[in-house]
Each structure stands twice: as structure tokens, then as C-alpha cells.
Amino acid sequence: MLAQVKMIAEPWDVAGYQLGGFPADWSEWNGKFRDDVRDFWRGEPGVLSTLSQRVLGSPDIYEDSRRAPLSSVNFITAHDGFTLADLTSYNEKHNEANGEDNRDGESDNRSSNYGVEGPTDDEGINAFRTRQRKNFLATVLLSAGVPMILGGDEIGRTQQGNNNAYCQDNEISWFDWQNADWELHEFTSKLIHLRRSDRQRCGRSGTATPPTSAARTWSASSAQTASRSRTRTGATRRRAPSPSSCATRAPTRSCSC
């Protein structure tokens, strides 16, 4: 009954962070993928070599134990922390509504607001933020390993800078369908289609074909952080189920795509 169960770890225990330390049949949430990809796209220097490891399925972590790239669950955001929209809109967490004087939640978010803290009417900043979200999604979906996307990231869901919204059963954590970014949704769908088509070719031949068209949308440029100017805009929201993180594994270990 349990033979086909997929075992996926968030690799923490009492001894600390244990990424790469699980048995061969396990997959692990790869926090190094998250951190290195965030650093690369926000323009941190000296991370290109580590980015190449993450895109290739993190062989620096798994190869010595002869584990396949499918051991790596690649993600940028998860149920706790910033959403993708907030990762590209805020330099700092804004958890005041949680009632703990903004002390709760992770402070090291490796995020960037690209000039303005929070929502803005600046078309240039908004366009750059959208491009960065596409960069992140493309990196996750076109890297070797198991992609995991936080529900709502594909439509630009925001938590208004709150990165610890487990206690917010209100418009902070709900889906704002009225203001959903359907163009980003379409872009994500095309990336998934591209990944699946490459995986099918890989399953037949045993080697993967490098992605092409969707990868061309990437932008390696980075914006300089300017002075913060916080702007709030109103939104009518409908309540929807809480977001979830879903990982989809490829059907065969002979393929690393």
C-alpha cells in the first residue's frame, strides 16, 4: 500500500538543517535553491556559480550520495514567508497586523522592492516587478528537480507585506480574484506546458532538451533600490481557501528534468 508513497521532507530536525542528509527515496525542500535564486535575481554579486548548481538539480548537494536531481524540491516561496508578489514589492516584512510589534516572521527575506516599498503607480517599477516574477517562475519550472509553486503566485497574490499570515483569516491571506494577474497566469501555464513537453522527450530519449522560448523572457538586469515610499491602494476581495504548496514529481528517475 505504501510502495508508491512520495516522501518529501522539510529538512529540519533538532540537529539543525539537514539538506542532503535524507535517504535516497526521499525528496527534500531545497532551501539553498530558494536562497541562491533569490540572491541572483535581486542582483547580489558572486552567486552565478551557485545558481548553476541549483538549475542543474543541485549536484553539489546530492551527487556525492548518488541521489538524482529529483531529490531536490525547487521552490522560491512556500506557505510561510513572502508570496512571490511581495518578494518583488517589499524590502521589509510588515507583520504589524499580527499583534507582535512586527517581531514575528523571518527578517532575512532576500527580497527587493525595486524602488518603492509596497504598491506603487510607477509603471516602470511595476513592469520590472512583473518581469522579475516571470524570472523566478521560469527558474523554478525550467530547472532540474521537482518544481513547487505557492498557490496564488501564478496570479500575483499579495499578503500586503505580511510574511507570517497564518493567523490572518481575512483579506490579508485571502485570494483577490478581482485583481488577479491573468497575464502572469497565462505565462505560468505556458512554462508548465514547456516543461511537460521537454519531460516527455526526456522520458523517451533519456536526455533532456534545453528549454528555449520561455527562457528568452528572462531578464538578468537588476534595479537599484531607491528611497522607500509606502503607498496603499484599496481592493475588493473575495474569500477563498487558504493557499497551499503543491509539488509534482516526474514519473521516472531516468529523467532529471
XYZ file of C-alpha atoms in Angstrom:
257
model
C 0.000 0.000 0.000
C 2.810 2.402 0.838
C 5.146 1.406 -2.007
C 4.137 4.356 -4.200
C 4.102 6.963 -1.420
C 6.226 10.026 -2.163
C 8.284 11.030 0.875
C 9.121 14.737 0.942
C 10.983 16.376 3.820
C 11.326 19.926 5.016
C 14.834 19.073 6.203
C 14.964 20.449 9.731
C 15.428 18.460 12.935
C 16.872 19.003 16.409
C 20.395 18.860 14.945
C 19.728 21.743 12.566
C 19.357 21.998 8.791
C 19.849 18.572 7.190
C 19.530 19.299 3.462
C 21.060 16.428 1.510
C 21.083 14.096 4.501
C 17.957 12.078 3.789
C 17.869 8.573 2.267
C 17.744 8.024 -1.479
C 13.970 7.575 -1.708
C 13.269 10.953 -0.135
C 12.908 14.348 -1.766
C 13.723 17.492 0.188
C 12.591 21.104 0.118
C 15.741 22.766 -1.181
C 16.188 25.967 0.810
C 19.525 26.628 -0.898
C 17.705 26.765 -4.227
C 15.347 29.370 -2.761
C 18.124 31.496 -1.280
C 20.531 31.345 -4.221
C 17.855 32.084 -6.827
C 16.517 34.987 -4.768
C 20.020 36.407 -4.448
C 20.730 36.054 -8.160
C 17.599 37.817 -9.360
C 17.936 40.682 -6.886
C 21.434 41.299 -8.217
C 23.670 40.014 -5.420
C 27.270 39.586 -6.659
C 29.144 36.288 -6.746
C 26.199 33.887 -6.949
C 26.355 32.799 -10.600
C 28.322 29.623 -9.832
C 25.869 28.550 -7.130
C 22.929 29.377 -9.395
C 24.303 26.970 -11.999
C 24.310 24.220 -9.355
C 20.680 24.909 -8.458
C 19.499 24.945 -12.085
C 21.235 21.586 -12.668
C 19.444 19.917 -9.752
C 21.965 20.802 -7.009
C 24.598 18.139 -7.755
C 26.851 19.789 -5.143
C 24.313 18.604 -2.546
C 23.112 15.267 -3.913
C 25.744 13.868 -6.253
C 28.142 12.527 -3.594
C 25.377 10.298 -2.206
C 24.380 9.282 -5.760
C 20.952 10.841 -5.431
C 19.095 12.005 -8.529
C 18.053 15.633 -9.185
C 14.515 14.565 -8.268
C 15.720 14.611 -4.675
C 15.581 18.410 -4.900
C 12.202 20.106 -4.453
C 12.866 23.515 -6.008
C 10.896 26.477 -4.736
C 11.052 30.236 -4.276
C 8.129 30.730 -1.901
C 6.120 28.483 0.422
C 3.264 28.638 2.920
C 5.336 30.747 5.303
C 7.271 33.818 4.194
C 6.600 36.301 1.397
C 4.424 35.481 -1.565
C 6.122 35.968 -4.934
C 4.359 39.298 -5.452
C 5.536 40.542 -2.057
C 9.056 39.198 -2.616
C 9.313 41.668 -5.504
C 7.467 44.530 -3.769
C 8.865 44.810 -0.228
C 12.312 45.158 1.301
C 10.989 44.516 4.802
C 8.247 42.413 6.375
C 5.085 44.202 7.510
C 3.530 41.970 10.149
C 2.053 44.691 12.362
C -1.440 43.199 11.989
C -0.234 40.027 13.740
C -0.083 41.868 17.074
C 3.581 41.128 17.891
C 5.071 44.537 17.040
C 6.454 43.131 13.776
C 8.818 40.822 15.683
C 7.379 37.600 14.250
C 8.232 36.124 10.867
C 11.544 35.870 9.017
C 13.565 39.090 8.724
C 16.106 37.802 6.187
C 13.819 37.643 3.151
C 16.343 38.332 0.364
C 13.681 40.463 -1.290
C 13.672 43.767 -3.156
C 11.046 46.458 -3.704
C 12.904 47.927 -6.726
C 12.458 51.493 -5.579
C 9.194 51.800 -3.623
C 8.027 49.868 -0.576
C 4.712 48.207 -1.395
C 2.150 49.141 -4.060
C 3.030 51.942 -6.474
C 1.615 53.690 -9.530
C 5.071 53.872 -11.125
C 4.674 51.971 -14.411
C 8.387 51.324 -14.748
C 8.692 49.742 -11.304
C 5.540 47.669 -11.826
C 6.803 46.410 -15.185
C 10.138 45.444 -13.659
C 8.433 43.639 -10.771
C 6.326 41.647 -13.227
C 9.430 40.712 -15.202
C 11.159 39.552 -12.027
C 8.178 37.372 -11.098
C 8.419 35.749 -14.508
C 12.145 35.253 -13.975
C 11.511 33.450 -10.701
C 8.748 31.269 -12.141
C 10.858 30.360 -15.162
C 13.799 29.426 -12.955
C 11.682 27.116 -10.813
C 9.864 25.459 -13.696
C 12.823 25.046 -16.043
C 15.390 23.774 -13.533
C 16.220 20.105 -12.986
C 14.425 18.729 -9.960
C 10.853 18.873 -8.659
C 9.173 22.299 -9.044
C 6.967 23.601 -6.241
C 4.898 26.779 -6.620
C 2.954 28.502 -3.846
C -0.740 28.685 -4.694
C -1.576 32.213 -5.816
C 1.906 33.166 -7.031
C 0.742 32.490 -10.584
C -1.844 35.290 -10.271
C 0.227 37.771 -8.262
C -1.394 37.180 -4.864
C -0.195 39.584 -2.177
C -0.334 39.489 1.617
C 0.445 43.205 1.806
C 3.976 42.520 3.004
C 2.932 40.137 5.780
C 5.262 37.126 5.728
C 3.673 35.253 8.644
C -0.030 35.394 7.853
C -1.071 32.066 9.429
C -3.195 33.999 11.954
C -4.937 36.218 9.380
C -8.257 34.788 8.218
C -9.154 37.965 6.348
C -8.242 39.948 3.223
C -4.535 39.732 4.100
C -4.436 35.996 3.360
C -7.417 35.607 1.022
C -7.149 35.439 -2.754
C -8.034 38.713 -4.501
C -9.625 37.294 -7.639
C -10.825 40.699 -8.837
C -7.260 41.950 -9.176
C -5.648 38.677 -10.259
C -2.828 38.931 -12.809
C -4.191 36.674 -15.547
C -1.353 37.519 -17.915
C 1.079 36.084 -15.357
C -1.227 33.076 -15.026
C -1.028 32.509 -18.782
C 2.766 32.833 -18.707
C 2.946 30.230 -15.921
C 0.699 27.862 -17.875
C 2.998 28.111 -20.884
C 6.022 27.352 -18.727
C 4.303 24.252 -17.337
C 3.400 23.141 -20.852
C 7.011 23.638 -21.956
C 8.333 21.648 -19.006
C 5.918 18.793 -19.647
C 6.770 18.621 -23.322
C 10.504 18.543 -22.550
C 9.936 15.883 -19.898
C 8.089 13.694 -22.396
C 11.008 13.943 -24.830
C 13.395 13.207 -21.986
C 11.387 10.152 -20.967
C 11.746 8.713 -24.477
C 15.396 9.518 -25.078
C 16.895 9.655 -21.585
C 18.286 13.144 -22.154
C 16.610 16.489 -21.752
C 16.203 19.128 -24.421
C 17.183 22.589 -23.132
C 14.219 24.999 -22.824
C 14.044 27.721 -25.425
C 11.131 30.112 -25.915
C 10.047 30.713 -22.319
C 13.651 31.106 -21.225
C 14.016 34.071 -23.562
C 11.729 36.107 -21.309
C 14.309 36.117 -18.548
C 15.974 39.393 -17.642
C 19.288 39.376 -15.808
C 19.228 43.094 -15.089
C 18.587 44.392 -11.568
C 17.124 47.656 -10.335
C 18.837 49.869 -7.807
C 16.968 50.258 -4.529
C 15.805 53.820 -4.028
C 14.287 55.559 -1.019
C 11.167 53.932 0.314
C 7.771 55.495 -0.179
C 4.920 53.360 1.029
C 1.658 53.616 -0.907
C -1.550 51.753 -0.142
C -4.325 51.026 -2.596
C -7.776 49.662 -1.821
C -9.060 46.385 -3.230
C -12.325 44.495 -3.095
C -11.579 40.944 -2.075
C -13.465 37.696 -2.088
C -12.732 34.982 0.398
C -11.155 31.833 -0.976
C -9.471 28.773 0.551
C -6.029 29.211 2.066
C -3.097 28.771 -0.361
C -1.225 25.505 -0.474
C 2.126 24.380 -1.784
C 1.978 21.544 -4.270
C 4.906 19.526 -5.588
C 4.556 17.416 -8.710
C 7.139 14.731 -9.287
C 8.187 13.391 -12.639
C 7.204 9.759 -13.272
C 10.664 8.301 -13.795
C 14.045 8.691 -12.163
C 15.794 8.234 -15.502
C 14.894 11.859 -16.255
C 16.211 14.826 -14.301
C 14.035 17.457 -15.933
